[in-house]
Amino acid sequence: MSIPNIKTLGQLKQSGYVSRSVKDELRGNLIEQLQKHEGGFEGIIGYEDTVIPDLQTAILSRHNILLLGLRGQAKTRIARLLVNLLDEYIPYIEGSELYDDPFNPISWFGHNEVLTKGDDTLIAWLHRSERYTEKLATPDVTVADLIGDVDPIKAATLKLTYSDERVLHFGLIPRAHRGIFVINELPDLQARIQVALFNILQEKDIQIRGFKLRLPLDLQFVFTANPEDYTNRGSIVTPLKDRIESQILTHYPHSVEISRKITQQEASLTASQKATIEADGLVKNLVEQIAFEARNSEYIDKKSGVSARLTISAYENLISNAERRMIINREKNTFVRISDFLGVIPAITGKIELVYEGELEGPAKVANILIGKAIKTLLLQYFPDPEKAKKSKKANPYAEIIEWFGNGNTLSVIDDLPLPDYKKVLNSVTGLKALVKTFHPKLAENQQLLLMEFVLHGLAEFSQLNKGFLNNGFAFSDMFNSLFNMEPDEDMDDDRY
């Protein structure tokens, strides 16, 4: 849509244009969207039945909104998408720093333009993308930053007294007039700064250094906050919380499927990575399961949360680890292996907050534990429970594999192993290929090899095999023999981290 060809206030009146407040714009456009059964909030996955209905209700009620949730729950993205519910263009008095509504100016400049020029007042048009202002709350934010301050240089230049409103330099909030103003991480804002927001939210006036000015700002406020901040860094003062009409709780994905959709949407992969690296559904689900295990782990601070950014970074690292092997071995294409999950560890360690027990174990050990638990959980979706199979009176499908290791055989799966060697190593284990074919007979060779390695890792998690960590891979051996052959100072950690 092009900018309307209206240049003056007189033309605007003749066009029949009716101005409306920001909250009325959001409400009206949302009603149209709902009537057409259009989705809205594109890219927000997993909130269709929870957060989005609450958000739509708040918009219909013309409320200021507080989005409350742990890290990585798309709070800021939701706030930014509200811009799409604004009118594409709105008229304002040309030259006005507060984007004055021609029919309802609030600044001295706006009033003066309409008073002196009447219908010849020049009109400009503002696109909705320019009507969004975002401020990250940090301890150094001042009232002057948000509200404004008296500008002595302006007073001296224009030869004005401090009683004249033209000496004011407006802050971010007045300059966001007729738009959406977002404050991220509200509890980090000092209490005395939060108090400065009271009048704007309720009485619609501002006070700057004793200069009281009636300035009926037209704003949609959106605040975001993390419950963890209430104890760690600050809190939202009660009177401010009382003035924010709707508080909406966000949450993490409720299922691996939803989490996987988010990761696949957000992961930043190159065209060559997509074309040359195959990632099976199993490895994609494993990445998501790591986050689910982390959120329930006794080693990780649940109050801090486990961000959706963990799975996004982990998946990117997983693909890159496979790509690295492909480049080293001069292969034209490859597929993600379970051994590639070694490359995921740096993406996990930087995104989890450990409790005391976790600190004792160390972040890399905790990351390996999480990967192991994810493998253990998913193994039961692909193969029989090894523990039940061991106790069952029926033939144990894993017996041949365990017996092969029990005969003193060991197996090393190195990170950089070329495909022919990788295939040779896995095929050397008696019964491994037959097991996979029994339960998954119609798989391509790459998927078959992936599941063969997956079974070995799964059996290790169920304590049917021993898994040792090498500098660049894993070593599998018999569980019983390893107990007697282990060196006294042997450390099972991945020493790279």
CSV table of C-alpha atoms in Angstrom, one decimal, residues 29-461:
chain,number,residue,atom,x,y,z
A,29,ASN,CA,-7.7,-4.5,13.5
A,30,LEU,CA,-7.7,-7.5,15.8
A,31,ILE,CA,-11.5,-7.8,15.5
A,32,GLU,CA,-11.1,-7.8,11.7
A,33,GLN,CA,-8.4,-10.5,11.9
A,34,LEU,CA,-10.6,-12.7,14.2
A,35,GLN,CA,-13.6,-12.3,11.9
A,36,LYS,CA,-11.5,-13.5,8.9
A,37,HIS,CA,-10.1,-16.3,11.1
A,38,GLU,CA,-6.6,-15.1,10.3
A,39,GLY,CA,-3.8,-16.4,12.5
A,40,GLY,CA,-1.8,-13.4,13.4
A,41,PHE,CA,1.4,-13.6,15.5
A,42,GLU,CA,3.3,-15.4,12.8
A,43,GLY,CA,6.2,-17.5,14.1
A,44,ILE,CA,4.8,-17.9,17.6
A,45,ILE,CA,4.4,-21.7,18.1
A,46,GLY,CA,2.9,-23.5,21.0
A,47,TYR,CA,0.8,-20.6,22.4
A,48,GLU,CA,-2.3,-21.1,20.2
A,49,ASP,CA,-4.4,-22.2,23.1
A,50,THR,CA,-2.8,-20.4,26.0
A,51,VAL,CA,-0.9,-17.2,25.6
A,52,ILE,CA,-2.4,-15.8,22.4
A,53,PRO,CA,-6.0,-16.0,23.5
A,54,ASP,CA,-5.1,-14.2,26.7
A,55,LEU,CA,-3.2,-11.6,24.6
A,56,GLN,CA,-6.1,-11.1,22.3
A,57,THR,CA,-8.5,-10.6,25.3
A,58,ALA,CA,-6.1,-8.0,26.7
A,59,ILE,CA,-6.0,-6.1,23.4
A,60,LEU,CA,-9.8,-6.2,23.1
A,61,SER,CA,-10.0,-4.8,26.6
A,62,ARG,CA,-7.5,-2.0,25.6
A,63,HIS,CA,-5.2,-3.0,28.4
A,64,ASN,CA,-1.5,-2.3,29.0
A,65,ILE,CA,0.2,-5.7,29.1
A,66,LEU,CA,2.8,-7.4,31.3
A,67,LEU,CA,4.3,-10.6,29.7
A,68,LEU,CA,5.7,-12.7,32.6
A,69,GLY,CA,7.9,-15.7,31.9
A,70,LEU,CA,11.3,-17.3,32.1
A,71,ARG,CA,14.1,-16.7,29.6
A,72,GLY,CA,13.6,-17.8,26.0
A,73,GLN,CA,9.8,-17.8,26.0
A,74,ALA,CA,9.3,-15.4,23.0
A,75,LYS,CA,8.1,-12.4,25.2
A,76,THR,CA,10.0,-9.8,23.1
A,77,ARG,CA,9.0,-11.4,19.8
A,78,ILE,CA,5.3,-11.2,20.8
A,79,ALA,CA,5.6,-7.5,21.7
A,80,ARG,CA,7.3,-6.8,18.4
A,81,LEU,CA,4.5,-8.6,16.5
A,82,LEU,CA,1.9,-6.3,17.9
A,83,VAL,CA,3.0,-3.7,15.4
A,84,ASN,CA,1.2,-5.7,12.7
A,85,LEU,CA,-2.1,-4.9,14.3
A,86,LEU,CA,-1.6,-1.1,13.8
A,87,ASP,CA,-2.9,0.8,10.8
A,88,GLU,CA,-0.4,0.8,8.0
A,89,TYR,CA,-0.1,4.6,7.9
A,90,ILE,CA,-1.3,7.4,10.2
A,91,PRO,CA,-1.2,11.1,9.5
A,92,TYR,CA,0.8,13.5,11.7
A,93,ILE,CA,1.7,17.2,11.7
A,94,GLU,CA,4.8,17.5,9.6
A,95,GLY,CA,7.8,18.5,11.7
A,96,SER,CA,6.4,17.4,15.0
A,97,GLU,CA,8.8,15.5,17.2
A,98,LEU,CA,5.9,13.8,19.0
A,99,TYR,CA,4.1,12.9,15.8
A,100,ASP,CA,1.0,15.0,16.7
A,101,ASP,CA,-2.4,13.8,15.5
A,102,PRO,CA,-3.6,16.7,13.2
A,103,PHE,CA,-7.1,16.5,14.9
A,104,ASN,CA,-5.7,16.3,18.4
A,105,PRO,CA,-2.3,17.8,18.8
A,106,ILE,CA,-0.7,17.6,22.3
A,107,SER,CA,2.7,19.5,21.9
A,108,TRP,CA,3.2,23.3,21.7
A,109,PHE,CA,4.5,22.9,18.2
A,110,GLY,CA,1.4,21.0,17.1
A,111,HIS,CA,-1.0,23.4,18.7
A,112,ASN,CA,0.8,26.3,17.2
A,113,GLU,CA,0.9,24.9,13.6
A,114,VAL,CA,-2.9,24.2,13.6
A,115,LEU,CA,-3.6,27.6,15.2
A,116,THR,CA,-1.5,29.6,12.8
A,117,LYS,CA,-2.0,27.6,9.5
A,118,GLY,CA,-5.4,26.0,10.0
A,119,ASP,CA,-6.4,23.8,7.0
A,120,ASP,CA,-3.0,24.6,5.3
A,121,THR,CA,-1.2,22.7,8.1
A,122,LEU,CA,1.2,20.3,6.4
A,123,ILE,CA,0.6,16.6,6.9
A,124,ALA,CA,3.1,13.7,6.7
A,125,TRP,CA,2.4,10.0,7.0
A,126,LEU,CA,4.0,7.5,9.5
A,127,HIS,CA,4.4,3.8,8.7
A,128,ARG,CA,3.5,1.3,11.5
A,129,SER,CA,7.1,0.0,11.5
A,130,GLU,CA,8.2,3.4,12.9
A,131,ARG,CA,5.7,3.3,15.7
A,132,TYR,CA,7.5,0.8,17.9
A,133,THR,CA,9.9,1.8,20.7
A,134,GLU,CA,11.7,-0.7,22.8
A,135,LYS,CA,13.9,0.0,25.9
A,136,LEU,CA,15.9,-2.6,27.8
A,137,ALA,CA,15.6,-1.8,31.5
A,138,THR,CA,19.1,-1.5,33.0
A,139,PRO,CA,20.1,-0.1,36.4
A,140,ASP,CA,21.6,3.1,34.7
A,141,VAL,CA,18.3,4.1,33.1
A,142,THR,CA,17.2,7.6,34.3
A,143,VAL,CA,14.0,9.5,34.4
A,144,ALA,CA,15.5,11.8,31.8
A,145,ASP,CA,16.0,8.9,29.4
A,146,LEU,CA,12.3,7.8,29.7
A,147,ILE,CA,10.4,11.0,30.5
A,148,GLY,CA,12.6,13.9,29.6
A,149,ASP,CA,14.5,16.8,31.1
A,150,VAL,CA,14.8,20.6,31.0
A,151,ASP,CA,17.3,21.6,28.3
A,152,PRO,CA,19.1,24.8,29.4
A,153,ILE,CA,20.8,25.1,26.0
A,154,LYS,CA,17.5,25.2,24.2
A,155,ALA,CA,16.2,27.8,26.8
A,156,ALA,CA,19.3,30.0,26.2
A,157,THR,CA,19.2,29.6,22.4
A,158,LEU,CA,15.4,30.4,22.1
A,159,LYS,CA,15.6,33.0,25.0
A,160,LEU,CA,12.9,31.2,26.9
A,161,THR,CA,12.2,30.9,30.6
A,162,TYR,CA,12.1,27.6,32.4
A,163,SER,CA,8.3,27.9,32.7
A,164,ASP,CA,7.9,27.5,28.9
A,165,GLU,CA,7.3,23.9,27.8
A,166,ARG,CA,9.4,24.5,24.8
A,167,VAL,CA,12.6,24.2,27.0
A,168,LEU,CA,11.7,20.5,27.6
A,169,HIS,CA,13.7,17.8,25.9
A,170,PHE,CA,11.3,14.8,25.7
A,171,GLY,CA,12.5,11.3,26.5
A,172,LEU,CA,11.7,8.0,24.9
A,173,ILE,CA,8.1,7.6,26.2
A,174,PRO,CA,6.7,11.0,24.9
A,175,ARG,CA,8.5,10.4,21.6
A,176,ALA,CA,6.7,7.1,21.3
A,177,HIS,CA,3.4,8.9,21.3
A,178,ARG,CA,0.8,7.2,19.1
A,179,GLY,CA,2.8,4.0,19.1
A,180,ILE,CA,3.8,0.9,21.1
A,181,PHE,CA,6.3,1.3,23.9
A,182,VAL,CA,8.0,-1.8,25.3
A,183,ILE,CA,10.1,-2.0,28.5
A,184,ASN,CA,12.0,-5.3,28.6
A,185,GLU,CA,13.0,-6.8,31.9
A,186,LEU,CA,11.0,-4.4,34.0
A,187,PRO,CA,12.2,-5.6,37.4
A,188,ASP,CA,15.7,-4.4,36.5
A,189,LEU,CA,14.4,-0.8,36.4
A,190,GLN,CA,15.2,0.9,39.7
A,191,ALA,CA,12.2,1.5,41.9
A,192,ARG,CA,12.4,5.3,41.8
A,193,ILE,CA,12.3,5.1,37.9
A,194,GLN,CA,9.3,2.8,38.0
A,195,VAL,CA,7.5,5.4,40.2
A,196,ALA,CA,8.0,7.9,37.4
A,197,LEU,CA,5.8,5.8,35.2
A,198,PHE,CA,2.7,6.1,37.5
A,199,ASN,CA,1.3,9.3,36.2
A,200,ILE,CA,1.9,8.4,32.5
A,201,LEU,CA,0.0,5.1,32.9
A,202,GLN,CA,-2.9,6.5,34.9
A,203,GLU,CA,-3.2,10.3,34.9
A,204,LYS,CA,-1.7,10.9,31.4
A,205,ASP,CA,0.5,13.8,32.5
A,206,ILE,CA,4.3,14.0,33.0
A,207,GLN,CA,6.4,15.8,35.6
A,208,ILE,CA,9.9,16.9,34.8
A,209,ARG,CA,12.1,18.5,37.5
A,210,GLY,CA,9.0,20.2,39.0
A,211,PHE,CA,7.6,21.1,35.6
A,212,LYS,CA,4.2,19.7,35.5
A,213,LEU,CA,2.8,19.4,32.0
A,214,ARG,CA,-0.5,17.9,30.9
A,215,LEU,CA,0.5,15.7,28.0
A,216,PRO,CA,-2.2,13.1,27.2
A,217,LEU,CA,0.1,10.6,25.6
A,218,ASP,CA,-1.6,7.9,23.4
A,219,LEU,CA,0.4,4.8,24.0
A,220,GLN,CA,0.1,1.0,24.2
A,221,PHE,CA,2.5,-0.1,27.0
A,222,VAL,CA,3.9,-3.6,26.9
A,223,PHE,CA,6.3,-4.8,29.7
A,224,THR,CA,8.2,-8.0,29.9
A,225,ALA,CA,9.6,-9.6,33.1
A,226,ASN,CA,11.3,-12.7,34.3
A,227,PRO,CA,10.0,-14.2,37.6
A,228,GLU,CA,13.7,-15.0,38.5
A,229,ASP,CA,14.4,-11.3,38.6
A,230,TYR,CA,12.0,-10.8,41.5
A,231,THR,CA,14.5,-12.4,43.9
A,232,ASN,CA,17.8,-11.9,42.1
A,233,ARG,CA,17.9,-8.3,40.9
A,234,GLY,CA,14.7,-6.4,41.7
A,235,SER,CA,11.0,-6.4,41.6
A,236,ILE,CA,8.1,-4.5,40.1
A,237,VAL,CA,6.8,-2.0,42.6
A,238,THR,CA,3.2,-2.8,43.7
A,239,PRO,CA,1.5,0.4,42.5
A,240,LEU,CA,3.0,0.0,39.0
A,241,LYS,CA,1.9,-3.6,38.9
A,242,ASP,CA,-1.5,-2.4,39.9
A,243,ARG,CA,-1.6,0.0,36.9
A,244,ILE,CA,-0.8,-2.7,34.4
A,245,GLU,CA,-4.2,-4.1,33.7
A,246,SER,CA,-3.3,-7.6,32.2
A,247,GLN,CA,-0.5,-9.9,33.3
A,248,ILE,CA,0.0,-12.8,30.8
A,249,LEU,CA,2.1,-15.9,31.8
A,250,THR,CA,4.2,-17.4,29.1
A,251,HIS,CA,5.6,-21.0,29.2
A,252,TYR,CA,8.0,-23.4,27.5
A,253,PRO,CA,6.7,-25.8,24.8
A,254,HIS,CA,4.5,-28.6,26.2
A,255,SER,CA,5.8,-31.3,23.8
A,256,VAL,CA,8.8,-32.3,21.9
A,257,GLU,CA,6.9,-31.8,18.6
A,258,ILE,CA,6.2,-28.2,19.3
A,259,SER,CA,9.7,-27.6,20.6
A,260,ARG,CA,11.1,-29.2,17.4
A,261,LYS,CA,8.9,-26.9,15.2
A,262,ILE,CA,10.4,-23.8,17.0
A,263,THR,CA,13.9,-25.0,16.6
A,264,GLN,CA,13.5,-25.8,12.9
A,265,GLN,CA,12.0,-22.4,12.3
A,266,GLU,CA,14.7,-20.5,14.2
A,267,ALA,CA,17.9,-22.4,13.5
A,268,SER,CA,20.2,-20.5,11.2
A,269,LEU,CA,21.6,-22.9,8.6
A,270,THR,CA,23.3,-22.1,5.4
A,271,ALA,CA,22.0,-23.4,2.0
A,272,SER,CA,24.9,-25.7,1.7
A,273,GLN,CA,24.3,-27.2,5.1
A,274,LYS,CA,20.7,-27.9,4.3
A,275,ALA,CA,21.7,-29.5,0.9
A,276,THR,CA,24.6,-31.7,2.1
A,277,ILE,CA,23.8,-32.7,5.7
A,278,GLU,CA,20.9,-35.1,6.5
A,279,ALA,CA,19.4,-34.8,9.9
A,280,ASP,CA,17.0,-37.6,10.8
A,281,GLY,CA,13.9,-37.1,12.9
A,282,LEU,CA,15.6,-39.1,15.7
A,283,VAL,CA,18.4,-36.6,16.1
A,284,LYS,CA,16.0,-33.6,15.9
A,285,ASN,CA,13.9,-35.1,18.7
A,286,LEU,CA,17.0,-35.9,20.7
A,287,VAL,CA,18.0,-32.2,20.6
A,288,GLU,CA,14.6,-31.2,22.0
A,289,GLN,CA,14.6,-34.0,24.6
A,290,ILE,CA,17.8,-32.6,26.0
A,291,ALA,CA,15.9,-29.4,26.9
A,292,PHE,CA,13.1,-31.4,28.5
A,293,GLU,CA,15.5,-33.4,30.6
A,294,ALA,CA,17.3,-30.2,31.6
A,295,ARG,CA,14.0,-28.6,32.8
A,296,ASN,CA,13.5,-31.6,35.1
A,297,SER,CA,17.1,-32.1,36.2
A,298,GLU,CA,18.1,-32.0,39.8
A,299,TYR,CA,21.4,-30.3,38.7
A,300,ILE,CA,19.8,-27.3,37.1
A,301,ASP,CA,18.0,-24.3,38.7
A,302,LYS,CA,14.4,-24.6,37.7
A,303,LYS,CA,13.6,-21.0,38.7
A,304,SER,CA,16.1,-19.9,36.1
A,305,GLY,CA,14.6,-22.0,33.3
A,306,VAL,CA,16.1,-23.5,30.2
A,307,SER,CA,15.7,-21.2,27.2
A,308,ALA,CA,14.4,-22.3,23.8
A,309,ARG,CA,17.7,-20.8,22.5
A,310,LEU,CA,19.5,-23.9,24.0
A,311,THR,CA,17.9,-26.3,21.5
A,312,ILE,CA,18.4,-23.8,18.6
A,313,SER,CA,22.1,-23.4,19.3
A,314,ALA,CA,22.5,-27.1,20.0
A,315,TYR,CA,20.9,-28.0,16.6
A,316,GLU,CA,23.1,-25.5,14.8
A,317,ASN,CA,26.2,-27.0,16.5
A,318,LEU,CA,25.0,-30.6,15.7
A,319,ILE,CA,24.8,-29.8,12.0
A,320,SER,CA,28.1,-27.9,12.0
A,321,ASN,CA,29.9,-30.8,13.8
A,322,ALA,CA,28.7,-33.2,11.0
A,323,GLU,CA,29.8,-30.6,8.4
A,324,ARG,CA,33.2,-30.4,10.0
A,325,ARG,CA,33.6,-34.1,9.6
A,326,MET,CA,32.4,-34.0,6.0
A,327,ILE,CA,35.0,-31.3,5.1
A,328,ILE,CA,37.8,-33.1,6.9
A,329,ASN,CA,37.0,-36.4,5.1
A,330,ARG,CA,36.4,-34.7,1.8
A,331,GLU,CA,32.9,-36.1,1.5
A,332,LYS,CA,30.2,-34.6,-0.7
A,333,ASN,CA,27.5,-35.2,1.9
A,334,THR,CA,26.9,-36.8,5.3
A,335,PHE,CA,24.3,-37.4,7.9
A,336,VAL,CA,24.2,-36.5,11.6
A,337,ARG,CA,25.4,-39.3,13.9
A,338,ILE,CA,24.9,-39.8,17.7
A,339,SER,CA,28.6,-39.1,18.1
A,340,ASP,CA,28.1,-35.6,16.7
A,341,PHE,CA,26.3,-34.8,20.0
A,342,LEU,CA,29.8,-34.1,21.4
A,343,GLY,CA,29.6,-30.9,19.5
A,344,VAL,CA,26.4,-29.9,21.3
A,345,ILE,CA,28.0,-29.7,24.7
A,346,PRO,CA,29.3,-26.1,24.3
A,347,ALA,CA,25.7,-25.0,23.4
A,348,ILE,CA,24.4,-26.6,26.6
A,349,THR,CA,27.0,-25.5,29.1
A,350,GLY,CA,26.5,-21.8,28.4
A,351,LYS,CA,22.7,-21.8,28.8
A,352,ILE,CA,22.1,-23.7,32.0
A,353,GLU,CA,22.2,-22.3,35.5
A,354,LEU,CA,23.5,-25.1,37.9
A,355,VAL,CA,22.5,-25.6,41.5
A,356,TYR,CA,25.1,-26.6,44.1
A,357,GLU,CA,25.0,-30.3,43.1
A,358,GLY,CA,25.4,-29.4,39.5
A,359,GLU,CA,28.4,-27.2,40.2
A,360,LEU,CA,30.0,-30.1,42.0
A,361,GLU,CA,29.6,-32.3,38.9
A,362,GLY,CA,30.7,-29.5,36.5
A,363,PRO,CA,28.8,-28.1,33.4
A,364,ALA,CA,30.3,-30.5,30.9
A,365,LYS,CA,29.5,-33.6,33.0
A,366,VAL,CA,25.9,-32.3,33.5
A,367,ALA,CA,25.6,-31.7,29.7
A,368,ASN,CA,26.7,-35.3,29.1
A,369,ILE,CA,24.2,-36.6,31.7
A,370,LEU,CA,21.4,-34.6,29.9
A,371,ILE,CA,22.3,-36.1,26.5
A,372,GLY,CA,22.4,-39.6,28.1
A,373,LYS,CA,19.0,-39.2,29.7
A,374,ALA,CA,17.6,-37.9,26.4
A,375,ILE,CA,18.9,-41.0,24.6
A,376,LYS,CA,17.5,-43.3,27.4
A,377,THR,CA,14.1,-41.7,27.1
A,378,LEU,CA,13.9,-41.9,23.3
A,379,LEU,CA,15.3,-45.5,23.1
A,380,LEU,CA,12.0,-46.7,24.5
A,381,GLN,CA,10.1,-45.1,21.6
A,382,TYR,CA,12.2,-47.0,19.0
A,383,PHE,CA,13.1,-50.3,20.7
A,384,PRO,CA,12.0,-52.6,23.6
A,385,ASP,CA,13.0,-51.7,27.1
A,386,PRO,CA,16.4,-53.4,27.7
A,387,GLU,CA,15.6,-53.9,31.4
A,388,LYS,CA,12.3,-55.6,30.8
A,389,ALA,CA,13.9,-57.6,27.9
A,390,LYS,CA,16.6,-58.8,30.3
A,391,LYS,CA,14.0,-60.0,32.9
A,392,SER,CA,11.5,-61.4,30.3
A,393,LYS,CA,11.2,-65.1,29.7
A,394,LYS,CA,11.1,-64.5,26.0
A,395,ALA,CA,14.3,-64.2,24.0
A,396,ASN,CA,16.3,-61.0,24.8
A,397,PRO,CA,16.6,-59.1,21.4
A,398,TYR,CA,19.8,-57.5,22.8
A,399,ALA,CA,21.4,-60.8,23.9
A,400,GLU,CA,23.7,-61.2,20.9
A,401,ILE,CA,25.0,-57.6,21.1
A,402,ILE,CA,25.7,-57.9,24.9
A,403,GLU,CA,27.4,-61.3,24.4
A,404,TRP,CA,29.7,-59.9,21.7
A,405,PHE,CA,31.0,-57.3,24.1
A,406,GLY,CA,31.1,-60.0,26.9
A,407,ASN,CA,33.5,-62.0,24.8
A,408,GLY,CA,36.1,-59.2,25.3
A,409,ASN,CA,35.4,-57.2,22.2
A,410,THR,CA,35.4,-53.4,22.4
A,411,LEU,CA,34.3,-50.7,19.9
A,412,SER,CA,35.4,-47.1,19.4
A,413,VAL,CA,33.2,-44.6,17.5
A,414,ILE,CA,35.5,-41.7,16.7
A,415,ASP,CA,34.0,-38.2,15.9
A,416,ASP,CA,35.9,-37.8,12.5
A,417,LEU,CA,35.4,-41.4,11.3
A,418,PRO,CA,34.9,-41.6,7.5
A,419,LEU,CA,31.7,-43.2,6.4
A,420,PRO,CA,33.2,-46.6,5.2
A,421,ASP,CA,35.1,-46.9,8.5
A,422,TYR,CA,32.0,-45.9,10.5
A,423,LYS,CA,29.9,-48.6,8.7
A,424,LYS,CA,32.6,-51.2,9.2
A,425,VAL,CA,32.9,-50.5,12.9
A,426,LEU,CA,29.1,-50.8,13.5
A,427,ASN,CA,28.7,-53.8,11.3
A,428,SER,CA,31.4,-55.7,13.3
A,429,VAL,CA,29.0,-55.9,16.3
A,430,THR,CA,27.2,-59.3,16.0
A,431,GLY,CA,23.4,-58.9,16.1
A,432,LEU,CA,23.4,-55.1,16.0
A,433,LYS,CA,22.2,-54.7,12.3
A,434,ALA,CA,19.8,-57.6,12.7
A,435,LEU,CA,18.2,-55.9,15.8
A,436,VAL,CA,17.6,-52.7,13.8
A,437,LYS,CA,16.2,-54.5,10.8
A,438,THR,CA,13.8,-56.5,13.0
A,439,PHE,CA,12.2,-53.4,14.5
A,440,HIS,CA,12.7,-51.0,11.6
A,441,PRO,CA,12.9,-53.1,8.4
A,442,LYS,CA,12.3,-50.3,5.8
A,443,LEU,CA,15.0,-47.8,6.6
A,444,ALA,CA,17.6,-46.3,4.3
A,445,GLU,CA,21.2,-47.2,5.0
A,446,ASN,CA,22.1,-43.9,6.7
A,447,GLN,CA,19.1,-44.2,9.1
A,448,GLN,CA,20.0,-47.8,9.7
A,449,LEU,CA,23.6,-46.9,10.7
A,450,LEU,CA,22.3,-44.1,12.9
A,451,LEU,CA,20.0,-46.4,14.8
A,452,MET,CA,22.8,-49.0,15.2
A,453,GLU,CA,24.9,-46.4,17.0
A,454,PHE,CA,21.8,-45.2,18.9
A,455,VAL,CA,21.2,-48.7,20.3
A,456,LEU,CA,24.8,-48.9,21.6
A,457,HIS,CA,24.4,-45.5,23.4
A,458,GLY,CA,21.0,-46.6,24.7
A,459,LEU,CA,22.3,-49.9,26.1
A,460,ALA,CA,25.0,-48.0,27.9
A,461,GLU,CA,22.4,-45.7,29.5
